[in-house]
């Protein structure tokens, strides 16, 4: 079984299309989505339509919640607030209802699980090793996929102590990462629509449980078109600029 793991699409249709195409040529059986389909980008409806049609399981992200009124705007910075307001007006009634009904992670898949933020709290960020250490005891399965940080990689745990996984480097578009059956893993496929690890390429992953293999991937896409749409929609300019920098 080959799972295509997607996270933090953030209404970036150009990035999602490029990843869908690359993933089709790699081959996969089922799609899992770790949340934040909307927010920041200018194409919330095409992205939600695509995930609704294609993903087997999706957990909600904080931007999905805010866009459909399940969470207050007050924790967002001004650019995120403006995009959340714009997104909630742009979303079709059908897509609003679908986002509203998304489950909170973690959600078990088979013997692994998917979630958005931390296994302890869907809205918490797991970026630093100290945060990974706090999250560790909440991991119910040996392998978990998460998002929220927009940083590809994640953590492995040896006797409860986390270490960072180094993902795909510059100049490469894939990294095959073998999992040790005795360890725990909190794996981040990275962000499709707004990478923040200084690599502007869309980030995603394939998971093959039988082979104990995660394939981290990066895919170039038409950043310019995504930026133009953000500016044409009168969303904050920063949301366009940061796509080119990958941060
Ligand atoms: Zn996000």
Short mmCIF file of N, CA and C in Angstrom, two decimals, residues 10-14 39-47 86-87 90 225-235 239 243:
data_model
loop_
_atom_site.label_atom_id
_atom_site.label_comp_id
_atom_site.label_asym_id
_atom_site.label_seq_id
_atom_site.Cartn_x
_atom_site.Cartn_y
_atom_site.Cartn_z
N UNK A 10 -3.16 25.06 1.86
CA UNK A 10 -3.36 26.51 1.95
C UNK A 10 -3.81 27.17 0.65
N UNK A 11 -4.82 26.57 0.04
CA UNK A 11 -5.50 27.18 -1.11
C UNK A 11 -4.56 27.54 -2.25
N UNK A 12 -3.48 26.77 -2.37
CA UNK A 12 -2.52 26.99 -3.47
C UNK A 12 -2.76 25.91 -4.54
N UNK A 13 -3.59 26.25 -5.51
CA UNK A 13 -4.01 25.30 -6.53
C UNK A 13 -2.87 24.91 -7.46
N UNK A 14 -2.00 25.87 -7.77
CA UNK A 14 -0.86 25.57 -8.66
C UNK A 14 0.04 24.52 -8.01
N UNK A 39 -6.81 28.94 3.60
CA UNK A 39 -6.10 30.01 4.30
C UNK A 39 -4.85 30.37 3.53
N UNK A 40 -4.56 31.68 3.43
CA UNK A 40 -3.38 32.27 2.77
C UNK A 40 -3.51 32.36 1.24
N UNK A 41 -3.89 31.28 0.58
CA UNK A 41 -3.90 31.26 -0.88
C UNK A 41 -5.23 31.70 -1.46
N UNK A 42 -5.28 31.84 -2.79
CA UNK A 42 -6.43 32.45 -3.47
C UNK A 42 -7.39 31.43 -4.08
N UNK A 43 -7.14 30.13 -3.90
CA UNK A 43 -7.99 29.11 -4.52
C UNK A 43 -8.58 28.12 -3.51
N UNK A 44 -9.32 28.63 -2.51
CA UNK A 44 -9.85 27.69 -1.52
C UNK A 44 -10.82 26.66 -2.11
N UNK A 45 -11.72 27.10 -3.01
CA UNK A 45 -12.72 26.13 -3.51
C UNK A 45 -12.13 25.02 -4.37
N UNK A 46 -11.26 25.35 -5.35
CA UNK A 46 -10.67 24.23 -6.11
C UNK A 46 -9.90 23.26 -5.23
N UNK A 47 -9.20 23.77 -4.22
CA UNK A 47 -8.41 22.89 -3.35
C UNK A 47 -9.32 22.02 -2.48
N UNK A 86 -11.34 36.69 4.10
CA UNK A 86 -11.53 36.57 2.65
C UNK A 86 -11.97 35.14 2.30
N UNK A 87 -11.30 34.15 2.93
CA UNK A 87 -11.58 32.74 2.64
C UNK A 87 -13.01 32.37 3.02
N UNK A 90 -15.25 33.54 0.43
CA UNK A 90 -15.05 32.91 -0.88
C UNK A 90 -15.57 31.46 -0.92
N UNK A 225 2.17 32.24 -10.84
CA UNK A 225 0.70 32.26 -11.01
C UNK A 225 0.01 32.31 -9.66
N UNK A 226 0.50 31.52 -8.72
CA UNK A 226 -0.11 31.53 -7.38
C UNK A 226 0.02 32.92 -6.76
N UNK A 227 1.17 33.56 -6.95
CA UNK A 227 1.38 34.91 -6.41
C UNK A 227 0.45 35.92 -7.05
N UNK A 228 0.32 35.84 -8.39
CA UNK A 228 -0.56 36.78 -9.10
C UNK A 228 -2.00 36.68 -8.62
N UNK A 229 -2.44 35.46 -8.38
CA UNK A 229 -3.83 35.28 -7.91
C UNK A 229 -4.02 35.90 -6.52
N UNK A 230 -3.02 35.75 -5.66
CA UNK A 230 -3.11 36.32 -4.30
C UNK A 230 -3.20 37.84 -4.38
N UNK A 231 -2.40 38.43 -5.25
CA UNK A 231 -2.40 39.90 -5.40
C UNK A 231 -3.71 40.36 -6.04
N UNK A 232 -4.16 39.63 -7.07
CA UNK A 232 -5.42 40.00 -7.74
C UNK A 232 -6.60 39.89 -6.79
N UNK A 233 -6.54 38.98 -5.82
CA UNK A 233 -7.63 38.82 -4.86
C UNK A 233 -7.55 39.87 -3.75
N UNK A 234 -6.53 40.72 -3.80
CA UNK A 234 -6.28 41.77 -2.78
C UNK A 234 -6.05 41.18 -1.40
N UNK A 235 -5.46 40.00 -1.39
CA UNK A 235 -4.98 39.44 -0.13
C UNK A 235 -3.66 40.15 0.20
N UNK A 239 1.71 37.50 1.62
CA UNK A 239 1.32 36.10 1.38
C UNK A 239 1.79 35.64 0.00
N UNK A 243 5.96 33.05 -0.74
CA UNK A 243 5.97 31.79 -1.51
C UNK A 243 7.29 31.61 -2.26
#
